[in-house]
Tab-separated table of C-alpha atoms in Angstrom:
chain	number	residue	atom	x	y	z
A	1196	MET	CA	92.215	61.637	65.197
A	1197	ARG	CA	92.213	64.281	62.443
A	1198	ASN	CA	90.893	66.950	64.846
A	1199	THR	CA	93.521	66.022	67.442
A	1200	LEU	CA	96.357	66.333	64.911
A	1201	ARG	CA	94.918	69.619	63.691
A	1202	ARG	CA	94.885	71.044	67.224
A	1203	ILE	CA	98.477	69.937	67.835
A	1204	LEU	CA	99.541	71.639	64.595
A	1205	LEU	CA	97.702	74.812	65.580
A	1206	SER	CA	99.419	74.878	68.961
A	1207	SER	CA	102.812	74.472	67.269
A	1208	LEU	CA	102.132	77.198	64.721
A	1209	ALA	CA	100.889	79.512	67.446
A	1210	LEU	CA	104.304	79.507	69.112
A	1211	VAL	CA	105.890	81.457	66.268
A	1212	LEU	CA	103.370	84.270	66.644
A	1213	ILE	CA	104.249	85.318	70.181
A	1214	VAL	CA	105.694	88.814	69.975
A	1215	PRO	CA	106.773	90.134	73.395
A	1216	GLY	CA	105.996	93.820	73.064
A	1217	CYS	CA	107.469	94.236	69.585
A	1218	LEU	CA	106.558	93.647	65.956
A	1219	ARG	CA	107.406	91.003	63.394
A	1220	PRO	CA	107.266	91.766	59.662
A	1221	GLN	CA	105.575	88.453	58.882
A	1222	GLY	CA	102.511	86.627	60.174
A	1223	GLU	CA	100.910	83.236	59.932
A	1224	ARG	CA	97.780	82.206	58.069
A	1225	PHE	CA	94.905	80.472	59.865
A	1226	GLY	CA	92.222	79.582	57.346
A	1227	LYS	CA	91.164	82.806	55.603
A	1228	TYR	CA	92.827	84.964	58.267
A	1229	MET	CA	96.360	86.315	58.458
A	1230	VAL	CA	97.414	86.760	62.102
A	1231	VAL	CA	100.254	89.286	62.119
A	1232	GLY	CA	101.297	88.474	65.693
A	1233	THR	CA	100.442	88.350	69.380
A	1234	PHE	CA	101.571	91.442	71.272
A	1235	THR	CA	102.206	91.362	75.024
A	1236	ASP	CA	102.333	94.297	77.431
A	1237	ASP	CA	103.105	92.992	80.953
A	1238	ALA	CA	99.559	93.943	82.047
A	1239	GLN	CA	100.203	97.635	81.299
A	1240	GLN	CA	97.390	99.406	79.478
A	1241	ASP	CA	99.589	102.186	78.104
A	1242	LYS	CA	101.982	99.608	76.658
A	1243	CYS	CA	99.046	97.808	75.031
A	1244	LYS	CA	97.994	101.091	73.410
A	1245	ALA	CA	101.543	101.661	72.144
A	1246	ASN	CA	101.580	98.143	70.684
A	1247	ALA	CA	98.273	98.813	68.918
A	1248	GLU	CA	99.544	102.113	67.527
A	1249	ALA	CA	102.601	100.329	66.153
A	1250	VAL	CA	100.436	97.630	64.542
A	1251	LEU	CA	98.171	100.239	62.931
A	1252	THR	CA	101.229	101.989	61.510
A	1253	ARG	CA	103.057	98.846	60.362
A	1254	HIS	CA	99.894	97.242	58.953
A	1255	PRO	CA	97.663	99.996	57.506
A	1256	ASP	CA	95.440	97.276	56.029
A	1257	ILE	CA	94.807	95.555	59.392
A	1258	ASN	CA	91.139	94.557	59.732
A	1259	CYS	CA	90.663	93.465	63.340
A	1260	LEU	CA	92.310	93.820	66.751
A	1261	VAL	CA	91.526	91.195	69.415
A	1262	GLY	CA	92.111	91.968	73.112
A	1263	LEU	CA	92.221	88.947	75.446
A	1264	TRP	CA	92.512	90.652	78.863
A	1265	ALA	CA	90.035	93.129	80.330
A	1266	TYR	CA	92.098	96.315	79.918
A	1267	ASN	CA	93.219	95.476	76.344
A	1268	PRO	CA	90.019	96.479	74.470
A	1269	PRO	CA	89.836	100.038	75.926
A	1270	ALA	CA	93.486	100.554	74.950
A	1271	LEU	CA	92.811	99.219	71.445
A	1272	LEU	CA	89.748	101.445	71.108
A	1273	GLN	CA	91.724	104.528	72.072
A	1274	ALA	CA	94.463	103.688	69.559
A	1275	VAL	CA	91.956	103.114	66.751
A	1276	LYS	CA	90.140	106.379	67.561
A	1277	GLU	CA	93.340	108.403	67.564
A	1278	ALA	CA	94.362	106.825	64.258
A	1279	GLY	CA	91.041	107.936	62.735
A	1280	LYS	CA	90.125	104.345	61.875
A	1281	LEU	CA	86.830	103.839	63.700
A	1282	GLY	CA	84.602	101.784	61.426
A	1283	GLN	CA	87.599	100.578	59.419
A	1284	VAL	CA	89.389	98.503	62.052
A	1285	HIS	CA	87.147	96.194	64.074
A	1286	ILE	CA	87.755	95.366	67.738
A	1287	VAL	CA	86.842	92.084	69.448
A	1288	ALA	CA	87.025	92.118	73.223
A	1289	PHE	CA	87.227	90.042	76.379
A	1290	ASP	CA	85.579	90.882	79.707
A	1291	GLU	CA	83.270	93.634	80.906
A	1292	ASN	CA	85.335	96.790	81.281
A	1293	GLU	CA	83.060	99.863	81.361
A	1294	GLU	CA	84.793	101.403	78.332
A	1295	THR	CA	84.404	98.134	76.441
A	1296	LEU	CA	80.657	98.003	77.082
A	1297	GLN	CA	80.275	101.646	76.053
A	1298	GLY	CA	82.279	100.894	72.908
A	1299	ILE	CA	79.809	98.130	72.040
A	1300	LYS	CA	76.874	100.501	72.588
A	1301	ASP	CA	78.538	103.100	70.350
A	1302	GLY	CA	79.154	100.529	67.612
A	1303	HIS	CA	82.949	100.776	67.870
A	1304	ILE	CA	83.514	97.300	69.365
A	1305	VAL	CA	82.004	94.205	67.733
A	1306	GLY	CA	81.369	92.377	71.002
A	1307	THR	CA	82.997	90.933	74.076
A	1308	VAL	CA	83.271	87.507	75.682
A	1309	VAL	CA	82.468	87.976	79.354
A	1310	GLN	CA	83.253	85.637	82.192
A	1311	ASP	CA	81.641	85.530	85.633
A	1312	PRO	CA	84.288	86.843	88.049
A	1313	TYR	CA	81.687	87.170	90.820
A	1314	ASN	CA	81.378	83.396	90.885
A	1315	PHE	CA	85.154	82.956	90.561
A	1316	GLY	CA	85.353	84.629	93.954
A	1317	TYR	CA	82.229	83.180	95.531
A	1318	GLN	CA	82.753	79.562	94.502
A	1319	SER	CA	86.457	79.618	95.400
A	1320	MET	CA	85.665	80.735	98.951
A	1321	ARG	CA	82.758	78.299	99.260
A	1322	ILE	CA	84.919	75.349	98.205
A	1323	LEU	CA	87.801	76.331	100.490
A	1324	ALA	CA	85.457	76.746	103.469
A	1325	ALA	CA	83.745	73.400	102.877
A	1326	THR	CA	87.085	71.612	102.483
A	1327	LEU	CA	88.538	73.069	105.674
A	1328	ARG	CA	85.390	72.175	107.618
A	1329	LYS	CA	85.482	68.582	106.330
A	1330	GLU	CA	82.250	69.101	104.394
A	1331	ASP	CA	81.557	67.996	100.816
A	1332	PRO	CA	82.786	70.789	98.490
A	1333	GLN	CA	80.793	69.201	95.628
A	1334	LEU	CA	83.672	69.013	93.181
A	1335	PRO	CA	83.465	67.111	89.880
A	1336	ASP	CA	85.751	64.109	89.443
A	1337	ASP	CA	88.232	66.074	87.324
A	1338	ARG	CA	88.326	68.908	89.904
A	1339	ILE	CA	87.582	71.485	87.230
A	1340	VAL	CA	84.718	73.860	88.062
A	1341	TYR	CA	83.830	75.650	84.844
A	1342	ILE	CA	81.909	78.919	85.160
A	1343	PRO	CA	80.039	79.615	81.872
A	1344	HIS	CA	81.000	82.562	79.658
A	1345	ARG	CA	78.636	84.788	77.649
A	1346	VAL	CA	78.947	86.746	74.406
A	1347	ILE	CA	77.814	90.382	74.645
A	1348	THR	CA	76.965	92.390	71.514
A	1349	GLN	CA	74.752	95.390	70.762
A	1350	GLU	CA	71.703	93.111	71.021
A	1351	ASN	CA	72.152	92.382	74.736
A	1352	VAL	CA	74.674	94.931	76.040
A	1353	GLU	CA	72.131	97.212	77.752
A	1354	GLU	CA	70.596	94.379	79.757
A	1355	PHE	CA	74.006	92.985	80.690
A	1356	HIS	CA	75.347	96.411	81.698
A	1357	LYS	CA	72.363	96.951	83.983
A	1358	GLN	CA	72.971	93.586	85.667
A	1359	LEU	CA	76.666	94.413	86.049
A	1360	ARG	CA	75.997	97.774	87.723
A	1361	GLU	CA	73.636	96.097	90.176
A	1362	LEU	CA	76.291	93.494	90.953
A	1363	LYS	CA	78.982	96.110	91.603
A	1364	GLU	CA	76.662	98.020	93.937
A	1365	ARG	CA	75.440	94.934	95.784
A	1366	VAL	CA	75.885	94.938	99.540
A	1367	PRO	CA	76.554	91.455	100.950
A	1368	GLY	CA	73.384	89.961	102.362
A	1369	PRO	CA	72.969	88.218	105.714
A	1370	PRO	CA	74.669	84.843	106.284
A	1371	LYS	CA	72.868	81.635	105.372
A	1372	GLY	CA	71.691	80.273	108.720
A	1373	ASP	CA	74.107	79.162	111.423
A	1374	VAL	CA	77.790	79.413	110.539
A	1375	PRO	CA	80.707	77.701	112.313
A	1376	GLN	CA	83.961	79.188	113.535
A	1377	ARG	CA	85.499	81.877	111.328
A	1378	LEU	CA	88.166	80.930	108.760
A	1379	PHE	CA	91.022	83.090	107.441
A	1380	LEU	CA	91.130	82.833	103.622
A	1381	ALA	CA	92.625	84.915	100.815
A	1382	PHE	CA	92.250	85.574	97.099
A	1383	ILE	CA	95.205	86.763	94.991
A	1384	SER	CA	94.606	88.152	91.494
A	1385	ASN	CA	97.126	88.314	88.641
A	1386	ASN	CA	96.889	92.090	88.091
A	1387	PRO	CA	95.230	95.178	89.625
A	1388	HIS	CA	92.595	95.861	86.956
A	1389	GLU	CA	88.838	96.490	87.254
A	1390	PHE	CA	87.875	92.897	86.407
A	1391	TRP	CA	88.839	91.876	89.930
A	1392	THR	CA	86.443	94.332	91.581
A	1393	ILE	CA	83.562	92.082	90.545
A	1394	CYS	CA	85.433	89.005	91.761
A	1395	GLU	CA	85.903	90.644	95.154
A	1396	ARG	CA	82.137	91.202	95.410
A	1397	GLY	CA	81.725	87.434	95.199
A	1398	VAL	CA	84.382	86.912	97.862
A	1399	GLN	CA	82.612	89.427	100.109
A	1400	GLN	CA	79.292	87.612	99.836
A	1401	ALA	CA	80.930	84.239	100.474
A	1402	ALA	CA	82.678	85.724	103.512
A	1403	GLN	CA	79.270	86.704	104.860
A	1404	ASP	CA	77.633	83.368	104.005
A	1405	PHE	CA	80.385	81.109	105.347
A	1406	ASN	CA	81.873	83.166	108.213
A	1407	ILE	CA	85.188	83.962	106.544
A	1408	GLN	CA	87.752	86.599	107.373
A	1409	TYR	CA	89.218	87.349	103.955
A	1410	GLU	CA	91.912	89.383	102.274
A	1411	PHE	CA	91.868	90.240	98.574
A	1412	HIS	CA	95.248	91.046	97.041
A	1413	ARG	CA	95.863	92.641	93.617
A	1414	PRO	CA	99.582	92.657	92.700
A	1415	ALA	CA	100.346	96.142	91.376
A	1416	ARG	CA	102.632	94.915	88.582
A	1417	GLY	CA	101.140	91.450	88.127
A	1418	THR	CA	104.468	89.641	88.498
A	1419	PRO	CA	105.274	86.142	89.809
A	1420	GLU	CA	107.568	87.685	92.417
A	1421	GLU	CA	104.719	89.747	93.880
A	1422	GLN	CA	102.468	86.712	94.085
A	1423	ARG	CA	105.163	84.667	95.842
A	1424	SER	CA	105.779	87.440	98.358
A	1425	ILE	CA	102.059	87.806	99.112
A	1426	LEU	CA	101.632	84.052	99.543
A	1427	GLU	CA	104.648	83.708	101.817
A	1428	THR	CA	103.442	86.599	103.986
A	1429	LEU	CA	99.948	85.129	104.212
A	1430	LEU	CA	101.348	81.743	105.252
A	1431	ALA	CA	103.417	83.372	107.973
A	1432	ARG	CA	100.249	85.060	109.244
A	1433	GLY	CA	98.318	81.797	109.417
A	1434	VAL	CA	96.108	81.876	106.326
A	1435	GLN	CA	94.125	78.627	106.092
A	1436	GLY	CA	93.335	78.540	102.362
A	1437	VAL	CA	94.054	80.570	99.226
A	1438	ALA	CA	92.614	81.035	95.748
A	1439	ILE	CA	95.031	82.506	93.208
A	1440	SER	CA	95.118	83.420	89.530
A	1441	PRO	CA	98.698	82.242	88.946
A	1442	VAL	CA	101.248	84.108	86.846
A	1443	ASP	CA	103.958	82.058	85.107
A	1444	ALA	CA	102.392	78.882	86.470
A	1445	ALA	CA	104.672	76.521	84.538
A	1446	ASN	CA	107.840	77.946	86.095
A	1447	GLN	CA	106.307	78.157	89.568
A	1448	ALA	CA	104.787	74.672	89.648
A	1449	GLN	CA	107.039	73.429	92.472
A	1450	PHE	CA	106.375	76.537	94.538
A	1451	PHE	CA	102.606	76.202	94.192
A	1452	ASP	CA	102.773	72.476	94.947
A	1453	ALA	CA	104.690	73.279	98.139
A	1454	ILE	CA	101.931	75.714	99.132
A	1455	ALA	CA	99.236	73.146	98.287
A	1456	ALA	CA	100.959	70.628	100.565
A	1457	LYS	CA	100.418	73.007	103.498
A	1458	ILE	CA	96.980	74.524	102.864
A	1459	PRO	CA	94.143	74.057	100.335
A	1460	LEU	CA	95.053	75.994	97.164
A	1461	ILE	CA	92.610	76.803	94.363
A	1462	ALA	CA	93.641	78.001	90.902
A	1463	ALA	CA	91.046	80.582	89.873
A	1464	ASP	CA	90.667	82.234	86.450
A	1465	SER	CA	93.870	80.594	85.177
A	1466	ASP	CA	94.870	77.008	85.908
A	1467	LEU	CA	98.083	75.389	87.100
A	1468	PRO	CA	99.878	72.730	85.014
A	1469	SER	CA	98.495	69.219	84.707
A	1470	GLY	CA	99.423	67.125	87.724
A	1471	SER	CA	99.368	70.072	90.097
A	1472	LYS	CA	98.471	69.419	93.738
A	1473	ARG	CA	95.949	72.279	93.730
A	1474	LEU	CA	92.529	71.497	95.169
A	1475	CYS	CA	90.675	72.456	91.969
A	1476	TYR	CA	90.358	74.998	89.161
A	1477	VAL	CA	87.510	77.523	89.261
A	1478	GLY	CA	86.985	79.622	86.152
A	1479	THR	CA	86.160	79.808	82.479
A	1480	ASN	CA	86.836	77.140	79.882
A	1481	ASN	CA	89.305	79.509	78.263
A	1482	VAL	CA	89.744	77.567	75.028
A	1483	GLU	CA	85.996	77.679	74.390
A	1484	ALA	CA	85.838	81.342	75.393
A	1485	GLY	CA	88.675	82.050	72.960
A	1486	ARG	CA	86.754	80.226	70.255
A	1487	ALA	CA	83.776	82.496	70.982
A	1488	ALA	CA	86.015	85.529	70.426
A	1489	GLY	CA	87.266	83.967	67.200
A	1490	GLN	CA	83.679	83.503	66.052
A	1491	LEU	CA	83.081	87.238	66.575
A	1492	VAL	CA	86.029	87.899	64.246
A	1493	ARG	CA	84.550	85.520	61.667
A	1494	LYS	CA	81.164	87.217	61.975
A	1495	VAL	CA	82.508	90.684	61.220
A	1496	LEU	CA	85.050	89.452	58.612
A	1497	PRO	CA	83.304	86.528	56.886
A	1498	GLU	CA	85.629	86.702	53.872
A	1499	GLY	CA	88.790	86.717	55.975
A	1500	GLY	CA	91.255	89.471	56.762
A	1501	LYS	CA	94.288	90.555	58.734
A	1502	VAL	CA	94.144	90.182	62.533
A	1503	ALA	CA	96.351	91.096	65.510
A	1504	ILE	CA	96.012	89.661	69.034
A	1505	PHE	CA	96.843	91.549	72.241
A	1506	VAL	CA	97.248	90.192	75.782
A	1507	GLY	CA	99.114	91.035	78.973
A	1508	ARG	CA	101.378	88.006	79.279
A	1509	LEU	CA	101.778	84.631	77.623
A	1510	ASP	CA	103.170	82.843	80.662
A	1511	VAL	CA	99.619	82.772	82.054
A	1512	GLN	CA	97.531	79.727	81.207
A	1513	ASN	CA	94.296	81.600	80.482
A	1514	ALA	CA	96.077	83.752	77.887
A	1515	ILE	CA	97.613	80.685	76.235
A	1516	GLU	CA	94.248	78.918	76.089
A	1517	ARG	CA	92.208	81.910	74.890
A	1518	ARG	CA	94.684	82.571	72.111
A	1519	ARG	CA	94.575	78.921	71.125
A	1520	GLY	CA	90.766	79.086	70.982
A	1521	VAL	CA	90.844	82.183	68.763
A	1522	LEU	CA	93.249	80.512	66.331
A	1523	GLU	CA	91.184	77.315	66.250
A	1524	ALA	CA	88.051	79.296	65.382
A	1525	LEU	CA	89.842	81.255	62.654
A	1526	SER	CA	91.133	77.997	61.157
A	1527	GLU	CA	87.703	76.473	60.693
A	1528	PRO	CA	86.556	76.000	57.087
């Protein structure tokens, strides 16, 4: 009961720290850590860098910057370098951007929490294909398919980077035995960044394995309007199933439910609200992944310090949950 109340309080406190692209003079304390704010950038890397520059100027005693989307850490690293604060301001990252991994090797980034976007793509297509063919998609009772995350630091970054390069260069192998009639499926990301290249590799292999004609769409601006337009066009063209990383899921719940009433719809990477008619969620346990990022902050700042959080949007469920996980970890005794 105590833990439940504590988490509710944390979620309530977190709401006052959302700073849409601007700065607040005050912050909020979580355990030994002062979080000066959460800074959003509409999935624009240059805007993230500008936010970081403003934080470094407004808070010259800032100790750590945390980037929750894949392009955030490279932008934070560039801002810290240009401010001449490498080694003074720590960076904790999310995902496996090439610049992030190099920053870990160089000792400029503490570590990164990486997901498995390859399996986001592969498993989403596998489940859609099985469902449409009236086969068992092997879903858990709660229809949540968690793909494990990993923490990458200097100790394991070389090995991980090697595996990642091999994955990016992988050519889809031959199909697995006999495959039935071809299906038309699609995957829609929530932004155009590099993270989704790895996801598309998984979709490509699933397309080969399960005889799928696929399209992979990356909205250039990462807006709800773009996603709606793509989905409506796909429906008009006869798409049979879609996996999507939804933007502004709470305000589009009725729209997504209407889609799910027509074709199987999977929420990938970021979930839809509770009670959604989506087939399932495929992706990371984002609260736990956020906690892993928070533990990296605690590791590099064991006595506490001043922290800023950066993310593309806070109308996306994965951002909300990762941020919550970070704050929970920082609040631990």
